[in-house]
PDB file of C-alpha atoms in Angstrom:
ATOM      1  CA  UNK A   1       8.687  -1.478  19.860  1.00  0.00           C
ATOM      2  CA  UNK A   2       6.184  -0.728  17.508  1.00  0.00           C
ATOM      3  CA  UNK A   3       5.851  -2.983  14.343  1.00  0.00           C
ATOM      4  CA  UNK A   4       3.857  -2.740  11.057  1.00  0.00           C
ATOM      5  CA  UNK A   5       2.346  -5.618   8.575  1.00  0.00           C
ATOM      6  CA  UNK A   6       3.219  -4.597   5.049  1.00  0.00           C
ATOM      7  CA  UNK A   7       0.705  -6.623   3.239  1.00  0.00           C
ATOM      8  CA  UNK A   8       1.639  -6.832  -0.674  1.00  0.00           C
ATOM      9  CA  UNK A   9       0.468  -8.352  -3.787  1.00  0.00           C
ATOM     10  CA  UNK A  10       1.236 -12.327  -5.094  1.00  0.00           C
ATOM     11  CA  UNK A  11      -0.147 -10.856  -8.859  1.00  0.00           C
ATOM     12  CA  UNK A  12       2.625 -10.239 -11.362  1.00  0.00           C
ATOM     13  CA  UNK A  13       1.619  -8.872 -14.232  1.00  0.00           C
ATOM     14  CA  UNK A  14      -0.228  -5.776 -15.049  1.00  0.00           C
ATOM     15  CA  UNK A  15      -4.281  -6.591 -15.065  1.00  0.00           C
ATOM     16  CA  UNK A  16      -4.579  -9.767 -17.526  1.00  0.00           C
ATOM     17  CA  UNK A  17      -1.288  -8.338 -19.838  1.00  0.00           C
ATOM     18  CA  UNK A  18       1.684 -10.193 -20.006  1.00  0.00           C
ATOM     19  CA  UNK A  19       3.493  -6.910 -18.369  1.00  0.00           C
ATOM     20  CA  UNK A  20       6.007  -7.500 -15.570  1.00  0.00           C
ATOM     21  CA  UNK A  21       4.156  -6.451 -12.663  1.00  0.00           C
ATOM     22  CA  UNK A  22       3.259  -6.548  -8.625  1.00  0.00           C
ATOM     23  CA  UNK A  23       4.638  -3.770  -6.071  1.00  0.00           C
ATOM     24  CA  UNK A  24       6.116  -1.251  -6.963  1.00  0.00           C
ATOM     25  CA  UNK A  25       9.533  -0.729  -5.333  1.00  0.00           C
ATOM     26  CA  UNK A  26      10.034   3.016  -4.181  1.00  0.00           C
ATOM     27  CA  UNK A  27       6.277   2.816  -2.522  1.00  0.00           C
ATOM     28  CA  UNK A  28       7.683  -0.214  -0.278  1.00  0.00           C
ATOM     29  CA  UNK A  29      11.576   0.506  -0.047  1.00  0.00           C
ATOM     30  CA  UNK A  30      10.884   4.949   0.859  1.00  0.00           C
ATOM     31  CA  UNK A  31       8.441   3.799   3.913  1.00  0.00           C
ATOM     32  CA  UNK A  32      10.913   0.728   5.153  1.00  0.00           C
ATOM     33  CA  UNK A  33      13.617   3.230   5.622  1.00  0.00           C
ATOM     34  CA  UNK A  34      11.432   5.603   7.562  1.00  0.00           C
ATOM     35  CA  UNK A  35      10.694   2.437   9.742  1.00  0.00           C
ATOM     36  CA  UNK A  36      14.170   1.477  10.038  1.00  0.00           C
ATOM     37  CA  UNK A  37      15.270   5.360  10.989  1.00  0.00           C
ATOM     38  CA  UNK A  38      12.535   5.736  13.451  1.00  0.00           C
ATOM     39  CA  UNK A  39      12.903   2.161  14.966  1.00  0.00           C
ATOM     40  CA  UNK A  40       9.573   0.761  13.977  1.00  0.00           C
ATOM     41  CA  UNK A  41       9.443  -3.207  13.303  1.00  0.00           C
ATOM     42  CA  UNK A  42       7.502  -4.367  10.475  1.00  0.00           C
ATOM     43  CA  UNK A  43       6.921  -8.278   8.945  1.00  0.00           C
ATOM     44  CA  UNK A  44       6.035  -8.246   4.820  1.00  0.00           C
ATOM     45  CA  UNK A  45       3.041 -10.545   4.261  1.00  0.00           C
ATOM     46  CA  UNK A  46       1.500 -11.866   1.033  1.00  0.00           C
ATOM     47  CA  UNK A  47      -1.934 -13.836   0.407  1.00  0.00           C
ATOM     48  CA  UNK A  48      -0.360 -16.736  -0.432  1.00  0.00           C
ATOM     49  CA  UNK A  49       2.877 -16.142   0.837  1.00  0.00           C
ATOM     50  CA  UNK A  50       6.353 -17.014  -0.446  1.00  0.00           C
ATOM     51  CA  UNK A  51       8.625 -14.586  -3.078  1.00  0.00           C
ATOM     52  CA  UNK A  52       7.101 -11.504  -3.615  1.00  0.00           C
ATOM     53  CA  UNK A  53       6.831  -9.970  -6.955  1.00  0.00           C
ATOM     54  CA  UNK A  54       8.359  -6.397  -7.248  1.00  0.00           C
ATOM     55  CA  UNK A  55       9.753  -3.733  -9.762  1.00  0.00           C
ATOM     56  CA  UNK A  56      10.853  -0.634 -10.319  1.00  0.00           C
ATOM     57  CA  UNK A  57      13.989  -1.662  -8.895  1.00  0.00           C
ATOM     58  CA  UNK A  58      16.182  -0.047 -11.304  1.00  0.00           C
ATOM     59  CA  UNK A  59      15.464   3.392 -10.865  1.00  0.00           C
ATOM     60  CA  UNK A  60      18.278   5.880 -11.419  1.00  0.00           C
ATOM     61  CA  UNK A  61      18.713   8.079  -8.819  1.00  0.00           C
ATOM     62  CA  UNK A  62      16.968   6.645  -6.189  1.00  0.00           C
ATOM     63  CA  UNK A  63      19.519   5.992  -3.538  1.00  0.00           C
ATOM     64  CA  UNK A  64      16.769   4.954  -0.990  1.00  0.00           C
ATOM     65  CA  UNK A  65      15.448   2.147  -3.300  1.00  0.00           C
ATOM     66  CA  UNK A  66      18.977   0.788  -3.782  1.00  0.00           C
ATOM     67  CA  UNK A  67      19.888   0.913  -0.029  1.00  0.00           C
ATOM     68  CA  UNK A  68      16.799  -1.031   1.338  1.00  0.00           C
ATOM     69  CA  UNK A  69      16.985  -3.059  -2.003  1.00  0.00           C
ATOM     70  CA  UNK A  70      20.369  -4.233  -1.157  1.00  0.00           C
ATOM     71  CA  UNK A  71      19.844  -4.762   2.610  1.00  0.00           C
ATOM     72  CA  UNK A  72      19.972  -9.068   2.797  1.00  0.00           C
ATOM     73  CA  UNK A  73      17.203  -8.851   5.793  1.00  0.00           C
ATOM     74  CA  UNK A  74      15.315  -7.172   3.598  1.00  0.00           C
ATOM     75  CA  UNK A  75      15.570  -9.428   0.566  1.00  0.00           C
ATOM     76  CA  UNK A  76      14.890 -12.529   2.638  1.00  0.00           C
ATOM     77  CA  UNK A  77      11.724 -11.141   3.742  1.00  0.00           C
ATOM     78  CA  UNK A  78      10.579  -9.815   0.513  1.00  0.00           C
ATOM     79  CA  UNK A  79      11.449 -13.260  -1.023  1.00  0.00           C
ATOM     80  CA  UNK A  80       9.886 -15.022   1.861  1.00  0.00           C
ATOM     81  CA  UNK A  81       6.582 -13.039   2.602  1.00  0.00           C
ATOM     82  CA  UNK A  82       4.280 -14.468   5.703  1.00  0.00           C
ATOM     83  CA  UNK A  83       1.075 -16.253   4.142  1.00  0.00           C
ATOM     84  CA  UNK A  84      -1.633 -14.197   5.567  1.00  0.00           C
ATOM     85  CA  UNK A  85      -3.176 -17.442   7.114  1.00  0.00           C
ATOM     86  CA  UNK A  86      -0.283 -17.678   9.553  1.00  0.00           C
ATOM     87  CA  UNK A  87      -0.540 -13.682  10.543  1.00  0.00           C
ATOM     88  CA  UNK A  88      -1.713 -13.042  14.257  1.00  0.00           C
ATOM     89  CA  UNK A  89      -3.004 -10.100  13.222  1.00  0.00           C
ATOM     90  CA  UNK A  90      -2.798  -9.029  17.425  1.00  0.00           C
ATOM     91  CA  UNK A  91       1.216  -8.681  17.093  1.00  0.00           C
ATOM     92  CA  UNK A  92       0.782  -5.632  14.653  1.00  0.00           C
ATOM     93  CA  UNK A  93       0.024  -1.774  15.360  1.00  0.00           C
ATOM     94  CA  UNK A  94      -0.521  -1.020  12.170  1.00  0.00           C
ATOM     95  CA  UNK A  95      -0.606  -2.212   8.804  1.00  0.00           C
ATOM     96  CA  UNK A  96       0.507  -1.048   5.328  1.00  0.00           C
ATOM     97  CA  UNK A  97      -0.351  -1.585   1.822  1.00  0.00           C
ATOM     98  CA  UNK A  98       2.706  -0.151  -0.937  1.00  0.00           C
ATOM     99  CA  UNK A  99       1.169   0.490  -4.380  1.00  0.00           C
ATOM    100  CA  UNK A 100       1.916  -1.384  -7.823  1.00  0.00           C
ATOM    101  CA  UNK A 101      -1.175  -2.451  -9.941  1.00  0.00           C
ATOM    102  CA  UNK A 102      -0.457  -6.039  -8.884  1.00  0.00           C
ATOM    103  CA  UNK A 103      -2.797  -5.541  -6.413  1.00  0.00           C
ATOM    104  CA  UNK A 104      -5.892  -4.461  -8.085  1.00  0.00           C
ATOM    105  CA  UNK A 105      -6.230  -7.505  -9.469  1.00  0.00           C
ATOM    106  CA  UNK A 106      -6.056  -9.665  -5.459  1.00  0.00           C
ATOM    107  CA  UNK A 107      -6.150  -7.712  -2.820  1.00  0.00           C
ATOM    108  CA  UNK A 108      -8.441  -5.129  -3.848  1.00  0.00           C
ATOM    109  CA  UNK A 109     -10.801  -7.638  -3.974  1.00  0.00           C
ATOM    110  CA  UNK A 110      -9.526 -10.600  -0.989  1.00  0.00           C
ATOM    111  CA  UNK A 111     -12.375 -11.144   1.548  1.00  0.00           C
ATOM    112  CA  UNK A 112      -9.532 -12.622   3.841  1.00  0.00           C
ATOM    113  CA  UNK A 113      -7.383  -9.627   3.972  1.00  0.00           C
ATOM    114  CA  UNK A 114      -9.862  -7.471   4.146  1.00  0.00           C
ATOM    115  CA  UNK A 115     -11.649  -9.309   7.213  1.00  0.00           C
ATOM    116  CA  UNK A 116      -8.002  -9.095   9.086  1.00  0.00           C
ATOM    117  CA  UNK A 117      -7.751  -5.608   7.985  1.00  0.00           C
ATOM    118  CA  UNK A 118     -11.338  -4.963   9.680  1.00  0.00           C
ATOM    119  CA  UNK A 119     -10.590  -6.642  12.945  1.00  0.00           C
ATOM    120  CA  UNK A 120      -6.927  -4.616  13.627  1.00  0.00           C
ATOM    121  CA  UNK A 121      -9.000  -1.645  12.795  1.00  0.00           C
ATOM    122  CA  UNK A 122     -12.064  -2.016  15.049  1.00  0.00           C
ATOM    123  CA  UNK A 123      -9.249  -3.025  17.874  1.00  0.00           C
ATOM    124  CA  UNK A 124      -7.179   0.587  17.577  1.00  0.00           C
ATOM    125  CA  UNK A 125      -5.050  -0.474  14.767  1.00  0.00           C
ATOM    126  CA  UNK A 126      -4.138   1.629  11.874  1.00  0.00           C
ATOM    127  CA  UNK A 127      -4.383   1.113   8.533  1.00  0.00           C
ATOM    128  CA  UNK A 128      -1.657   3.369   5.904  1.00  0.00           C
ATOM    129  CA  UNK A 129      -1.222   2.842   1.694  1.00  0.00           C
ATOM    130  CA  UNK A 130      -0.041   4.940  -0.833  1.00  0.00           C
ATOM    131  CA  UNK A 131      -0.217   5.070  -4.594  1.00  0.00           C
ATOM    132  CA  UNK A 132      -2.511   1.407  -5.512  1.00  0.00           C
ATOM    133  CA  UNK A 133      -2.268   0.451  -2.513  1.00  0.00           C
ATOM    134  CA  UNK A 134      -5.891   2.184  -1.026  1.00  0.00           C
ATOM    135  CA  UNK A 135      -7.273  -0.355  -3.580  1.00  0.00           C
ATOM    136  CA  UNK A 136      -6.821  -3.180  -0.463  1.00  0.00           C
ATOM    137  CA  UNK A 137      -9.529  -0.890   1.573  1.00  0.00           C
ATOM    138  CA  UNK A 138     -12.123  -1.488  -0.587  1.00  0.00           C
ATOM    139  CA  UNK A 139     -13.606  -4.991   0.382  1.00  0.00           C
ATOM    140  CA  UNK A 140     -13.231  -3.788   4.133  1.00  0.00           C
ATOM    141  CA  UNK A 141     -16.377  -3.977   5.885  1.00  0.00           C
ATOM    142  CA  UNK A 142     -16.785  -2.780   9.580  1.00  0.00           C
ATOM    143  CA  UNK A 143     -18.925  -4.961  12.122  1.00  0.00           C
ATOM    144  CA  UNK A 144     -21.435  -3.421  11.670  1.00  0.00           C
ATOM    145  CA  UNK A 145     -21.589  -3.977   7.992  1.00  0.00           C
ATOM    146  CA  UNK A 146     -20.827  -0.733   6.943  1.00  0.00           C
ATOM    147  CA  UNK A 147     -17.752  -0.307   4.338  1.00  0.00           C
ATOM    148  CA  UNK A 148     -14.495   1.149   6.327  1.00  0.00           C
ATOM    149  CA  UNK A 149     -14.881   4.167   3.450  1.00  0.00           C
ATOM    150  CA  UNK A 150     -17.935   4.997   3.478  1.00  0.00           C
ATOM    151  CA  UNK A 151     -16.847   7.221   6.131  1.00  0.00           C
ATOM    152  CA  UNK A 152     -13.276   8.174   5.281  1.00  0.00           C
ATOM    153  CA  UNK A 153     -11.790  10.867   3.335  1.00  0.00           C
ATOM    154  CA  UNK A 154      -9.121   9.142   0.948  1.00  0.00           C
ATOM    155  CA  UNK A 155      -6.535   9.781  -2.153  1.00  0.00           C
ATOM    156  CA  UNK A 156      -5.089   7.530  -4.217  1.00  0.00           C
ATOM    157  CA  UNK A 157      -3.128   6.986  -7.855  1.00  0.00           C
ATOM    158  CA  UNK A 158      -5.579   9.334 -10.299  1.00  0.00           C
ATOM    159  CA  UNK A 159      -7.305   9.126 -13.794  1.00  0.00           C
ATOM    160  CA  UNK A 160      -4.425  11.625 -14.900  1.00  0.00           C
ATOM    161  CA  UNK A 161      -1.490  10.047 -13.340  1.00  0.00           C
ATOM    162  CA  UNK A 162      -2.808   6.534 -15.057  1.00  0.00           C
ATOM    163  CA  UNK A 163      -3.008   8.464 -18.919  1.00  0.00           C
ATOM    164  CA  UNK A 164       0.951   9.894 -18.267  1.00  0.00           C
ATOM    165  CA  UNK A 165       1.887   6.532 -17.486  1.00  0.00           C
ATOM    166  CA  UNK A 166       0.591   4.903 -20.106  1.00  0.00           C
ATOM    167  CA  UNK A 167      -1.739   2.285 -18.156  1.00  0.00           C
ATOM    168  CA  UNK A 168      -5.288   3.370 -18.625  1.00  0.00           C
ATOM    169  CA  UNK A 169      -6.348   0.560 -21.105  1.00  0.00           C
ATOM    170  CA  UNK A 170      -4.706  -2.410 -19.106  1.00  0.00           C
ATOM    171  CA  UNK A 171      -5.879  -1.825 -15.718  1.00  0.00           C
ATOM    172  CA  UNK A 172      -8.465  -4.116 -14.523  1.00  0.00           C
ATOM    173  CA  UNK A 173     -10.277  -1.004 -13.202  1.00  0.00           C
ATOM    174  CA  UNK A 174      -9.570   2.918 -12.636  1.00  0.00           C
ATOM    175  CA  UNK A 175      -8.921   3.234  -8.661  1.00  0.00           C
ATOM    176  CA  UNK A 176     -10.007   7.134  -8.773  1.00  0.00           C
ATOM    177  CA  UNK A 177     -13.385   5.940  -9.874  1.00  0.00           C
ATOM    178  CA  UNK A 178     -13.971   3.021  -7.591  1.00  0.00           C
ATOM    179  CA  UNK A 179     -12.896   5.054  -4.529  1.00  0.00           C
ATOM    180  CA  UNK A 180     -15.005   7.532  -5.527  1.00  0.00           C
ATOM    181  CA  UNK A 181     -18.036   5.751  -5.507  1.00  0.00           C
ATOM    182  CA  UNK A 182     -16.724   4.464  -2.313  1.00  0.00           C
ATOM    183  CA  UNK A 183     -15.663   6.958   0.117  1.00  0.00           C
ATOM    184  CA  UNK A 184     -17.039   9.743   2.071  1.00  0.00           C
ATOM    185  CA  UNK A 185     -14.201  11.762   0.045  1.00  0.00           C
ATOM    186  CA  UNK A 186     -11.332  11.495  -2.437  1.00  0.00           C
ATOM    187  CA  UNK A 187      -9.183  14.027  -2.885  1.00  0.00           C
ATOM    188  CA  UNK A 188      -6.247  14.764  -5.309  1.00  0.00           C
ATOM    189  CA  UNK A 189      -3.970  17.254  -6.376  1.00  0.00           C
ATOM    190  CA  UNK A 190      -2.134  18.103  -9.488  1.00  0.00           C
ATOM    191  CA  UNK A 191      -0.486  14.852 -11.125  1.00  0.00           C
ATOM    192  CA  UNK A 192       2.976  13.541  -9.493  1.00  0.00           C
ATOM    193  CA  UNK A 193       2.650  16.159  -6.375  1.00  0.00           C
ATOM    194  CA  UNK A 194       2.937  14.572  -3.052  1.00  0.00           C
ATOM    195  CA  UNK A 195      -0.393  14.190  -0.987  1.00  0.00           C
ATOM    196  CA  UNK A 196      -0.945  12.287   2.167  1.00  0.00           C
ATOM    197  CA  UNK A 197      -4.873  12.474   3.768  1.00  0.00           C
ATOM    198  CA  UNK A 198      -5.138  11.755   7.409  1.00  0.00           C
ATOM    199  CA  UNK A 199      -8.372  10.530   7.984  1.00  0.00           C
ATOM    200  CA  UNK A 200      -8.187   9.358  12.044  1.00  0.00           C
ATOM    201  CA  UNK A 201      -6.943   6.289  11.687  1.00  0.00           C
ATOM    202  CA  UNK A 202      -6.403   5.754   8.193  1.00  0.00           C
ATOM    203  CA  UNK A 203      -3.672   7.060   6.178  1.00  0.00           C
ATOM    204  CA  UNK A 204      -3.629   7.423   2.564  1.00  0.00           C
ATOM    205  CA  UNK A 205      -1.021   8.915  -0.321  1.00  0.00           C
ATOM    206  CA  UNK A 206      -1.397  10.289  -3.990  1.00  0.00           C
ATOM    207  CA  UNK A 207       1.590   8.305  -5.785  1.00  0.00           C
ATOM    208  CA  UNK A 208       4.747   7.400  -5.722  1.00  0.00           C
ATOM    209  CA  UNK A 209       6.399  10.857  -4.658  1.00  0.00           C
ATOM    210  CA  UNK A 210       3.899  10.593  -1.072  1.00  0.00           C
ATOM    211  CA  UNK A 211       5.435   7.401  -0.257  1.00  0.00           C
ATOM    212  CA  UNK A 212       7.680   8.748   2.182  1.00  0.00           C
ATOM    213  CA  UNK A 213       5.234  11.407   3.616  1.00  0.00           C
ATOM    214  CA  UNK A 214       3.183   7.993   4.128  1.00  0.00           C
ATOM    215  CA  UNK A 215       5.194   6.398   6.381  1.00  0.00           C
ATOM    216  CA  UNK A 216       6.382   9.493   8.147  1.00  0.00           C
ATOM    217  CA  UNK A 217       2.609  10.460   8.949  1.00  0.00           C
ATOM    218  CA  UNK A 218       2.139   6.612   9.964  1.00  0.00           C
ATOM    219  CA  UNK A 219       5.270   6.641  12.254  1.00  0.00           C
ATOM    220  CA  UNK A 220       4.346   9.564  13.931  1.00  0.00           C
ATOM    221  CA  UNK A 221       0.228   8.344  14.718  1.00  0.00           C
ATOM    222  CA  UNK A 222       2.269   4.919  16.060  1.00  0.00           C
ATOM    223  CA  UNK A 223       4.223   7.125  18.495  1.00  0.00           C
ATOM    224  CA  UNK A 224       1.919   9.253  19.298  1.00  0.00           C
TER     225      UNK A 224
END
């Protein structure tokens, strides 16, 4: 069977605000289901381990959120994420980073994720995030010292979709911008449309409505 590290965020807040924060629900609980009806395992780790903060897990509408939300497996894990000191990074074909601004303010910038994250890639593995979450590729470096973007094409949560939402002023930095400056290639489409970019072995999505095509498109490299 094969089985996924979903690597989220320990931050809680939005930036430095004193806005309930971390991952954001739909972009964790839409890509678990695919796992669970394609019969991929996965294992939810955090830097520092321990209860992971989430929300957006009220959403009206959403049956998919309030399924995996209510599944007790599920809960324990999120509420008992693997510190990723104790991750053998070897038992994993892929890994996965949901969105949420918590993590532009730790893992977008955690040397000790990112040097995992490197390894599992130069071994075959791949690497899959959606929404925030491509923020966790930028500290990768390769082997050979070259940054894991500088020769990907990538998407990510936009300048646009950040002004509808309200966040521009309290994010600790515009993603758009820094992948930009990053990457071979970012590429977006119109705000809130689904887009998932399949660059070899990395995966990346738009927002929060690409979640799902994320974790189909990751399912389907895994089985090949």
């Amino acid at each position: 069977m094969k089985k996924v590290l979903i690597t989220v965020t320990n931050h809680t807040t939005l930036g430095n605000t004193d806005q309930v924060n971390g991952t954001y629900s739909p972009e964790l609980t839409h890509v678990v289901n695919v796992f669970k009806e394609q019969g991929v395992d996965f294992d939810i780790a955090s830097i520092k381990g321990g209860k992971a903060p989430i929300y957006g897990t009220d959403i009206e509408g959403d049956e998919v959120n309030n399924q995996v939300l209510a599944d007790e497996d599920f809960q324990t894990m999120i509420n008992n994420t693997l510190p990723i000191s104790q991750v053998d990074i070897s038992e994993y074909d892929a890994i996965f980073y949901p969105g949420g601004f918590g993590l532009l303010s730790d893992l977008a910038t955690n040397e000790t994720v990112a040097a995992l994250a490197a390894k599992h890639y130069e071994q075959g593995g791949l690497l899959a995030a959606v929404c925030h979450g491509p923020a966790a590729l930028l500290p990768i470096n390769l082997s050979t010292g070259e940054p894991l973007l500088s020769a990907k094409s990538v998407t990510a949560f936009t300048r646009e979709e950040e002004i509808d939402f309200g966040t521009i002023n309290d994010i600790p930095f515009l993603l758009e911008e820094a992948l930009s400056r990053k990457a071979a290639r970012f590429s977006k489409v119109q705000p809130w449309n689904e887009l998932v970019i399949e660059d070899d072995r990395v995966i990346t999505g738009q927002n929060p409505a690409s979640a799902h095509a994320v974790g189909v498109a990751l399912v389907k490299q895994l089985q090949g």
